[in-house]
Short mmCIF file of N, CA, C and O in Angstrom, two decimals:
data_model
loop_
_atom_site.label_atom_id
_atom_site.label_comp_id
_atom_site.label_asym_id
_atom_site.label_seq_id
_atom_site.Cartn_x
_atom_site.Cartn_y
_atom_site.Cartn_z
N MET A 1 10.55 -101.74 -114.75
CA MET A 1 9.22 -101.33 -114.13
C MET A 1 8.51 -102.53 -113.61
O MET A 1 8.24 -103.32 -114.32
N LEU A 2 8.10 -102.48 -112.43
CA LEU A 2 7.30 -103.56 -111.69
C LEU A 2 5.89 -103.29 -112.01
O LEU A 2 5.40 -102.17 -111.81
N VAL A 3 5.20 -104.38 -112.41
CA VAL A 3 3.87 -104.46 -112.62
C VAL A 3 3.18 -104.87 -111.43
O VAL A 3 3.43 -106.06 -111.05
N LEU A 4 2.35 -104.08 -110.78
CA LEU A 4 1.64 -104.82 -109.67
C LEU A 4 0.20 -105.14 -110.10
O LEU A 4 -0.60 -104.39 -110.76
N ARG A 5 -0.15 -106.14 -109.63
CA ARG A 5 -1.38 -106.86 -109.92
C ARG A 5 -2.34 -107.13 -108.60
O ARG A 5 -1.78 -107.78 -107.71
N ASP A 6 -3.52 -106.79 -108.69
CA ASP A 6 -4.26 -107.12 -107.59
C ASP A 6 -5.59 -107.90 -107.97
O ASP A 6 -6.42 -108.00 -107.25
N SER A 7 -5.50 -108.42 -109.18
CA SER A 7 -6.65 -109.12 -109.83
C SER A 7 -6.87 -110.38 -108.98
O SER A 7 -8.06 -110.75 -108.96
N GLN A 8 -5.88 -111.09 -108.19
CA GLN A 8 -6.26 -112.27 -107.43
C GLN A 8 -7.02 -111.95 -106.29
O GLN A 8 -8.08 -112.55 -106.05
N ALA A 9 -6.93 -110.84 -105.70
CA ALA A 9 -7.68 -110.28 -104.59
C ALA A 9 -9.03 -109.98 -105.03
O ALA A 9 -10.12 -110.21 -104.28
N ILE A 10 -9.21 -109.26 -106.09
CA ILE A 10 -10.51 -108.87 -106.76
C ILE A 10 -11.13 -110.16 -107.21
O ILE A 10 -12.43 -110.22 -106.92
N ALA A 11 -10.58 -111.10 -107.84
CA ALA A 11 -11.01 -112.33 -108.17
C ALA A 11 -11.87 -113.12 -106.93
O ALA A 11 -12.97 -113.60 -107.01
N GLU A 12 -10.97 -113.29 -105.89
CA GLU A 12 -11.48 -113.82 -104.76
C GLU A 12 -12.88 -113.07 -104.14
O GLU A 12 -13.78 -113.69 -103.74
N ALA A 13 -12.84 -111.69 -104.09
CA ALA A 13 -13.78 -110.96 -103.70
C ALA A 13 -15.06 -111.33 -104.51
O ALA A 13 -16.22 -111.44 -104.03
N VAL A 14 -14.98 -111.39 -105.85
CA VAL A 14 -16.14 -111.80 -106.82
C VAL A 14 -16.60 -113.25 -106.48
O VAL A 14 -17.69 -113.43 -106.50
N ARG A 15 -15.57 -114.04 -106.24
CA ARG A 15 -16.01 -115.54 -106.00
C ARG A 15 -16.80 -115.59 -104.75
O ARG A 15 -17.74 -116.34 -104.57
N GLU A 16 -16.37 -114.75 -103.68
CA GLU A 16 -17.12 -114.75 -102.44
C GLU A 16 -18.49 -114.17 -102.50
O GLU A 16 -19.37 -114.77 -102.02
N ALA A 17 -18.62 -113.11 -103.42
CA ALA A 17 -19.85 -112.54 -103.69
C ALA A 17 -20.81 -113.47 -104.47
O ALA A 17 -21.89 -113.63 -104.24
N LEU A 18 -20.20 -114.35 -105.29
CA LEU A 18 -21.01 -115.22 -106.16
C LEU A 18 -21.48 -116.47 -105.16
O LEU A 18 -22.61 -116.85 -105.41
N ALA A 19 -20.74 -116.79 -104.23
CA ALA A 19 -21.32 -117.87 -103.24
C ALA A 19 -22.50 -117.38 -102.49
O ALA A 19 -23.32 -118.32 -102.37
N GLY A 20 -22.68 -116.08 -102.28
CA GLY A 20 -24.00 -115.55 -101.60
C GLY A 20 -24.90 -115.03 -102.53
O GLY A 20 -25.80 -114.34 -102.07
N ALA A 21 -24.68 -114.94 -103.75
CA ALA A 21 -25.42 -114.11 -104.75
C ALA A 21 -26.85 -114.78 -105.11
O ALA A 21 -27.04 -116.02 -105.14
N SER A 22 -27.77 -113.75 -105.25
CA SER A 22 -29.04 -114.32 -105.65
C SER A 22 -29.05 -114.56 -107.14
O SER A 22 -28.14 -114.26 -107.85
N ASP A 23 -30.15 -115.19 -107.61
CA ASP A 23 -30.14 -115.56 -109.00
C ASP A 23 -30.17 -114.38 -109.85
O ASP A 23 -29.70 -114.28 -110.97
N GLU A 24 -30.58 -113.18 -109.24
CA GLU A 24 -30.64 -111.90 -110.20
C GLU A 24 -29.29 -111.28 -110.05
O GLU A 24 -28.93 -110.85 -111.10
N GLN A 25 -28.28 -111.45 -109.16
CA GLN A 25 -26.97 -110.99 -109.06
C GLN A 25 -26.04 -111.78 -109.91
O GLN A 25 -25.11 -111.23 -110.34
N ARG A 26 -26.35 -113.27 -109.90
CA ARG A 26 -25.35 -114.07 -110.58
C ARG A 26 -24.87 -113.69 -111.75
O ARG A 26 -23.56 -113.90 -112.06
N PRO A 27 -25.70 -113.50 -112.95
CA PRO A 27 -25.18 -113.28 -114.22
C PRO A 27 -24.23 -112.23 -114.34
O PRO A 27 -23.09 -112.28 -114.90
N GLY A 28 -24.37 -111.14 -113.61
CA GLY A 28 -23.53 -109.91 -113.55
C GLY A 28 -22.19 -110.20 -112.90
O GLY A 28 -21.01 -109.87 -113.29
N LEU A 29 -22.20 -111.05 -111.82
CA LEU A 29 -20.91 -111.35 -111.12
C LEU A 29 -20.21 -112.52 -111.95
O LEU A 29 -18.98 -112.37 -111.87
N GLU A 30 -20.85 -113.32 -112.65
CA GLU A 30 -20.36 -114.27 -113.51
C GLU A 30 -19.49 -113.67 -114.60
O GLU A 30 -18.32 -113.97 -114.97
N LEU A 31 -20.11 -112.55 -115.18
CA LEU A 31 -19.42 -111.77 -116.20
C LEU A 31 -18.24 -111.11 -115.59
O LEU A 31 -17.16 -111.16 -116.25
N ALA A 32 -18.36 -110.50 -114.41
CA ALA A 32 -17.25 -109.78 -113.92
C ALA A 32 -16.13 -110.95 -113.59
O ALA A 32 -14.92 -110.52 -113.66
N ALA A 33 -16.41 -111.97 -113.13
CA ALA A 33 -15.34 -113.00 -112.95
C ALA A 33 -14.76 -113.43 -114.23
O ALA A 33 -13.36 -113.66 -114.15
N GLY A 34 -15.27 -113.58 -115.23
CA GLY A 34 -14.78 -113.87 -116.51
C GLY A 34 -13.79 -112.67 -116.94
O GLY A 34 -12.73 -113.09 -117.55
N LEU A 35 -14.35 -111.39 -116.86
CA LEU A 35 -13.52 -110.36 -117.30
C LEU A 35 -12.18 -110.20 -116.34
O LEU A 35 -11.15 -110.07 -116.94
N ILE A 36 -12.26 -110.50 -115.16
CA ILE A 36 -11.12 -110.43 -114.31
C ILE A 36 -10.11 -111.49 -114.70
O ILE A 36 -8.94 -111.26 -114.68
N ALA A 37 -10.62 -112.74 -114.91
CA ALA A 37 -9.72 -113.73 -115.26
C ALA A 37 -9.09 -113.50 -116.59
O ALA A 37 -7.71 -113.76 -116.77
N ARG A 38 -9.70 -112.89 -117.51
CA ARG A 38 -9.14 -112.65 -118.84
C ARG A 38 -8.04 -111.64 -118.71
O ARG A 38 -7.08 -111.73 -119.32
N TYR A 39 -8.31 -110.54 -117.95
CA TYR A 39 -7.34 -109.44 -117.64
C TYR A 39 -6.03 -109.92 -116.82
O TYR A 39 -5.04 -109.53 -116.87
N ALA A 40 -6.30 -110.80 -115.89
CA ALA A 40 -5.27 -111.43 -114.97
C ALA A 40 -4.35 -112.18 -115.89
O ALA A 40 -3.25 -112.26 -115.43
N GLU A 41 -4.62 -112.68 -117.03
CA GLU A 41 -3.70 -113.38 -117.89
C GLU A 41 -2.89 -112.58 -118.68
O GLU A 41 -2.00 -113.17 -119.47
N ARG A 42 -3.14 -111.41 -118.74
CA ARG A 42 -2.26 -110.45 -119.78
C ARG A 42 -1.00 -110.39 -119.24
O ARG A 42 -0.64 -110.28 -118.09
N PRO A 43 -0.05 -110.46 -120.16
CA PRO A 43 1.48 -110.47 -119.79
C PRO A 43 1.86 -109.00 -119.28
O PRO A 43 1.20 -108.05 -119.55
N ASP A 44 2.83 -108.94 -118.43
CA ASP A 44 3.35 -107.54 -117.81
C ASP A 44 3.70 -106.65 -119.00
O ASP A 44 3.46 -105.43 -118.89
N ARG A 45 4.24 -107.12 -120.04
CA ARG A 45 4.74 -106.32 -121.20
C ARG A 45 3.51 -105.57 -121.68
O ARG A 45 3.53 -104.35 -122.05
N GLU A 46 2.40 -106.22 -121.76
CA GLU A 46 1.13 -105.53 -122.48
C GLU A 46 0.60 -104.62 -121.42
O GLU A 46 0.18 -103.46 -121.88
N LEU A 47 0.76 -104.81 -120.11
CA LEU A 47 0.16 -103.95 -119.09
C LEU A 47 1.15 -102.81 -119.07
O LEU A 47 0.56 -101.53 -118.82
N ARG A 48 2.44 -102.81 -119.21
CA ARG A 48 3.37 -101.65 -119.30
C ARG A 48 3.13 -100.78 -120.40
O ARG A 48 2.99 -99.70 -120.33
N ALA A 49 2.86 -101.58 -121.68
CA ALA A 49 2.57 -100.73 -122.83
C ALA A 49 1.32 -99.97 -122.73
O ALA A 49 1.19 -98.89 -123.26
N GLU A 50 0.20 -100.64 -122.16
CA GLU A 50 -0.97 -99.93 -121.96
C GLU A 50 -0.86 -98.70 -121.07
O GLU A 50 -1.39 -97.60 -121.45
N TRP A 51 -0.09 -98.83 -119.96
CA TRP A 51 0.22 -97.69 -119.16
C TRP A 51 0.81 -96.61 -119.80
O TRP A 51 0.53 -95.41 -119.85
N THR A 52 1.85 -96.87 -120.57
CA THR A 52 2.73 -96.03 -121.39
C THR A 52 1.91 -95.27 -122.45
O THR A 52 2.01 -94.05 -122.55
N ARG A 53 1.04 -96.11 -123.07
CA ARG A 53 0.21 -95.36 -124.12
C ARG A 53 -0.83 -94.27 -123.36
O ARG A 53 -0.98 -93.30 -123.92
N GLY A 54 -1.13 -94.64 -122.21
CA GLY A 54 -2.13 -93.78 -121.41
C GLY A 54 -1.37 -92.56 -121.12
O GLY A 54 -1.88 -91.38 -121.25
N VAL A 55 -0.15 -92.66 -120.58
CA VAL A 55 0.71 -91.49 -120.32
C VAL A 55 0.89 -90.49 -121.54
O VAL A 55 0.75 -89.33 -121.46
N LEU A 56 1.20 -91.30 -122.69
CA LEU A 56 1.55 -90.43 -123.87
C LEU A 56 0.39 -89.85 -124.50
O LEU A 56 0.34 -88.72 -125.08
N ALA A 57 -0.91 -90.58 -124.35
CA ALA A 57 -2.11 -89.87 -124.91
C ALA A 57 -2.45 -88.73 -123.99
O ALA A 57 -2.88 -87.59 -124.56
N GLU A 58 -2.16 -88.86 -122.72
CA GLU A 58 -2.42 -87.71 -121.84
C GLU A 58 -1.56 -86.47 -122.26
O GLU A 58 -1.96 -85.33 -122.14
N ALA A 59 -0.28 -86.85 -122.47
CA ALA A 59 0.56 -85.82 -122.83
C ALA A 59 0.54 -85.35 -124.32
O ALA A 59 1.18 -84.33 -124.66
N GLY A 60 -0.21 -85.90 -125.03
CA GLY A 60 -0.43 -85.56 -126.60
C GLY A 60 0.82 -85.97 -127.38
O GLY A 60 1.20 -85.19 -128.37
N VAL A 61 1.55 -87.01 -127.13
CA VAL A 61 2.78 -87.32 -127.71
C VAL A 61 2.53 -88.62 -128.44
O VAL A 61 1.95 -89.66 -128.02
N ASP A 62 2.98 -88.71 -129.83
CA ASP A 62 2.81 -89.94 -130.56
C ASP A 62 4.29 -90.35 -130.60
O ASP A 62 5.21 -89.88 -131.10
N PRO A 63 4.36 -91.55 -129.97
CA PRO A 63 5.85 -92.23 -129.75
C PRO A 63 6.40 -92.67 -131.10
O PRO A 63 7.72 -92.72 -131.26
N ARG A 64 5.69 -92.77 -132.11
CA ARG A 64 6.18 -93.32 -133.48
C ARG A 64 6.81 -92.13 -134.19
O ARG A 64 7.72 -92.33 -134.97
N THR A 65 6.36 -90.92 -133.88
CA THR A 65 7.03 -89.70 -134.54
C THR A 65 7.73 -88.82 -133.58
O THR A 65 8.62 -87.93 -134.18
N HIS A 66 7.56 -88.94 -132.30
CA HIS A 66 8.31 -88.10 -131.45
C HIS A 66 8.91 -88.97 -130.16
O HIS A 66 8.40 -88.72 -129.05
N GLU A 67 9.76 -89.81 -130.47
CA GLU A 67 10.30 -90.75 -129.45
C GLU A 67 10.80 -90.08 -128.41
O GLU A 67 10.69 -90.38 -127.22
N VAL A 68 11.70 -89.01 -128.57
CA VAL A 68 12.40 -88.34 -127.61
C VAL A 68 11.41 -87.69 -126.67
O VAL A 68 11.51 -87.66 -125.43
N SER A 69 10.43 -86.94 -127.13
CA SER A 69 9.32 -86.36 -126.42
C SER A 69 8.51 -87.37 -125.55
O SER A 69 8.09 -87.15 -124.40
N ALA A 70 8.42 -88.63 -126.24
CA ALA A 70 7.65 -89.66 -125.48
C ALA A 70 8.40 -90.18 -124.24
O ALA A 70 7.80 -90.24 -123.17
N VAL A 71 9.69 -90.27 -124.43
CA VAL A 71 10.57 -90.70 -123.31
C VAL A 71 10.49 -89.76 -122.19
O VAL A 71 10.39 -90.08 -121.02
N LYS A 72 10.54 -88.45 -122.49
CA LYS A 72 10.52 -87.37 -121.55
C LYS A 72 9.23 -87.33 -120.83
O LYS A 72 9.10 -87.26 -119.62
N ALA A 73 8.14 -87.56 -121.54
CA ALA A 73 6.82 -87.68 -120.91
C ALA A 73 6.60 -88.74 -120.03
O ALA A 73 6.10 -88.61 -118.79
N VAL A 74 7.26 -89.91 -120.39
CA VAL A 74 7.04 -91.07 -119.54
C VAL A 74 7.90 -90.86 -118.20
O VAL A 74 7.60 -91.30 -117.16
N ARG A 75 9.03 -90.28 -118.34
CA ARG A 75 9.86 -89.99 -117.09
C ARG A 75 9.29 -89.03 -116.37
O ARG A 75 9.50 -89.19 -115.07
N GLN A 76 8.55 -88.08 -116.81
CA GLN A 76 7.95 -87.15 -115.98
C GLN A 76 6.81 -87.66 -115.30
O GLN A 76 6.46 -87.35 -114.16
N ALA A 77 6.04 -88.57 -115.81
CA ALA A 77 4.96 -89.25 -115.33
C ALA A 77 5.42 -90.21 -114.02
O ALA A 77 4.70 -90.49 -113.14
N ARG A 78 6.75 -90.68 -114.24
CA ARG A 78 7.26 -91.71 -113.18
C ARG A 78 8.57 -91.14 -112.83
O ARG A 78 9.70 -91.65 -113.22
N PRO A 79 8.74 -90.22 -111.81
CA PRO A 79 9.88 -89.72 -111.45
C PRO A 79 10.83 -90.98 -110.84
O PRO A 79 10.24 -91.89 -110.28
N GLY A 80 12.10 -90.86 -111.28
CA GLY A 80 13.04 -91.87 -110.77
C GLY A 80 13.22 -92.95 -111.67
O GLY A 80 14.07 -93.77 -111.65
N LEU A 81 12.32 -92.93 -112.83
CA LEU A 81 12.55 -93.91 -113.82
C LEU A 81 13.62 -93.58 -114.83
O LEU A 81 13.95 -92.45 -115.08
N GLY A 82 14.57 -94.59 -114.87
CA GLY A 82 15.86 -94.29 -115.68
C GLY A 82 15.63 -94.28 -117.17
O GLY A 82 14.57 -94.53 -117.75
N LEU A 83 16.62 -93.71 -117.86
CA LEU A 83 16.47 -93.37 -119.21
C LEU A 83 16.22 -94.72 -120.07
O LEU A 83 15.37 -94.69 -120.89
N ALA A 84 17.01 -95.69 -119.78
CA ALA A 84 16.93 -96.96 -120.43
C ALA A 84 15.56 -97.52 -120.32
O ALA A 84 14.89 -98.09 -121.12
N GLU A 85 15.03 -97.64 -119.09
CA GLU A 85 13.83 -98.05 -118.88
C GLU A 85 12.60 -97.30 -119.48
O GLU A 85 11.66 -97.96 -120.03
N ALA A 86 12.78 -95.97 -119.59
CA ALA A 86 11.70 -95.12 -120.25
C ALA A 86 11.72 -95.44 -121.71
O ALA A 86 10.76 -95.52 -122.45
N VAL A 87 13.05 -95.57 -122.21
CA VAL A 87 13.15 -95.88 -123.81
C VAL A 87 12.42 -97.31 -124.00
O VAL A 87 11.75 -97.38 -125.04
N GLN A 88 12.70 -98.25 -123.08
CA GLN A 88 12.12 -99.72 -123.36
C GLN A 88 10.59 -99.50 -123.24
O GLN A 88 9.89 -100.11 -124.01
N LEU A 89 10.07 -98.76 -122.18
CA LEU A 89 8.61 -98.54 -122.21
C LEU A 89 7.96 -98.00 -123.51
O LEU A 89 7.06 -98.51 -123.88
N VAL A 90 8.61 -97.00 -123.98
CA VAL A 90 8.16 -96.27 -125.22
C VAL A 90 8.24 -97.29 -126.36
O VAL A 90 7.28 -97.37 -127.10
N ARG A 91 9.23 -98.14 -126.27
CA ARG A 91 9.31 -99.05 -127.67
C ARG A 91 8.34 -100.11 -127.37
O ARG A 91 7.77 -100.59 -128.48
N GLU A 92 8.20 -100.61 -126.28
CA GLU A 92 7.08 -101.62 -125.96
C GLU A 92 5.69 -101.07 -126.41
O GLU A 92 4.89 -101.64 -127.08
N ALA A 93 5.41 -99.80 -126.02
CA ALA A 93 4.06 -99.20 -126.39
C ALA A 93 3.85 -99.01 -127.95
O ALA A 93 2.89 -99.37 -128.35
N LYS A 94 5.07 -98.84 -128.49
CA LYS A 94 5.04 -98.67 -130.04
C LYS A 94 4.68 -100.04 -130.72
O LYS A 94 3.93 -100.15 -131.62
N GLU A 95 5.30 -100.98 -130.20
CA GLU A 95 5.16 -102.37 -130.58
C GLU A 95 3.78 -102.88 -130.34
O GLU A 95 3.25 -103.70 -131.15
N GLU A 96 3.36 -102.79 -129.07
CA GLU A 96 2.07 -103.42 -128.60
C GLU A 96 0.77 -102.60 -129.03
O GLU A 96 -0.19 -103.07 -128.81
N GLY A 97 0.99 -101.26 -129.34
CA GLY A 97 -0.02 -100.44 -129.51
C GLY A 97 -0.72 -100.44 -130.73
O GLY A 97 -0.29 -101.16 -131.84
N PRO A 98 -1.75 -99.55 -130.86
CA PRO A 98 -2.42 -99.37 -132.27
C PRO A 98 -1.40 -99.03 -133.29
O PRO A 98 -0.78 -98.05 -133.11
N GLY A 99 -1.48 -99.78 -134.31
CA GLY A 99 -0.53 -99.45 -135.59
C GLY A 99 0.83 -100.10 -135.15
O GLY A 99 1.63 -100.12 -136.13
N GLY A 100 1.04 -100.82 -134.07
CA GLY A 100 2.30 -101.35 -133.72
C GLY A 100 2.46 -102.78 -134.38
O GLY A 100 1.41 -103.19 -134.91
N ALA A 101 3.54 -103.33 -134.32
CA ALA A 101 3.89 -104.61 -135.03
C ALA A 101 3.02 -105.65 -134.45
O ALA A 101 2.63 -106.76 -135.12
N THR A 102 2.73 -105.78 -133.18
CA THR A 102 1.83 -106.76 -132.66
C THR A 102 0.40 -106.56 -132.29
O THR A 102 -0.29 -107.21 -131.45
N SER A 103 0.05 -105.44 -132.83
CA SER A 103 -1.28 -104.79 -132.38
C SER A 103 -2.55 -105.60 -132.76
O SER A 103 -3.60 -105.57 -132.42
N GLY A 104 -2.27 -106.43 -133.86
CA GLY A 104 -3.33 -107.33 -134.63
C GLY A 104 -4.30 -106.47 -135.23
O GLY A 104 -5.43 -106.88 -135.74
N ALA A 105 -4.04 -105.12 -135.58
CA ALA A 105 -4.92 -104.35 -136.36
C ALA A 105 -4.69 -104.49 -137.88
O ALA A 105 -3.77 -104.95 -138.28
#
């Protein structure tokens, strides 16, 4: 699954806004610039896992206990997604998500 990022375009727009910002606008734009930079650094795997967790939450499926249903929900959300790709997305979501091996919880 290809991860599309538009954070560079957004970051540029915020930088342009900062260049002409008033003293009142500057703190909010600086905060936005920092958030954009932080999210732009996130690895593709993390973004895919986040998307997958969102799909599964919407479908009401827990991938840890219902992997087959999770794969089905992901494939329904993304028609044309292959079985192997869907399985990988579900596994990444389990590993990266709350309660997963790399969640830091």
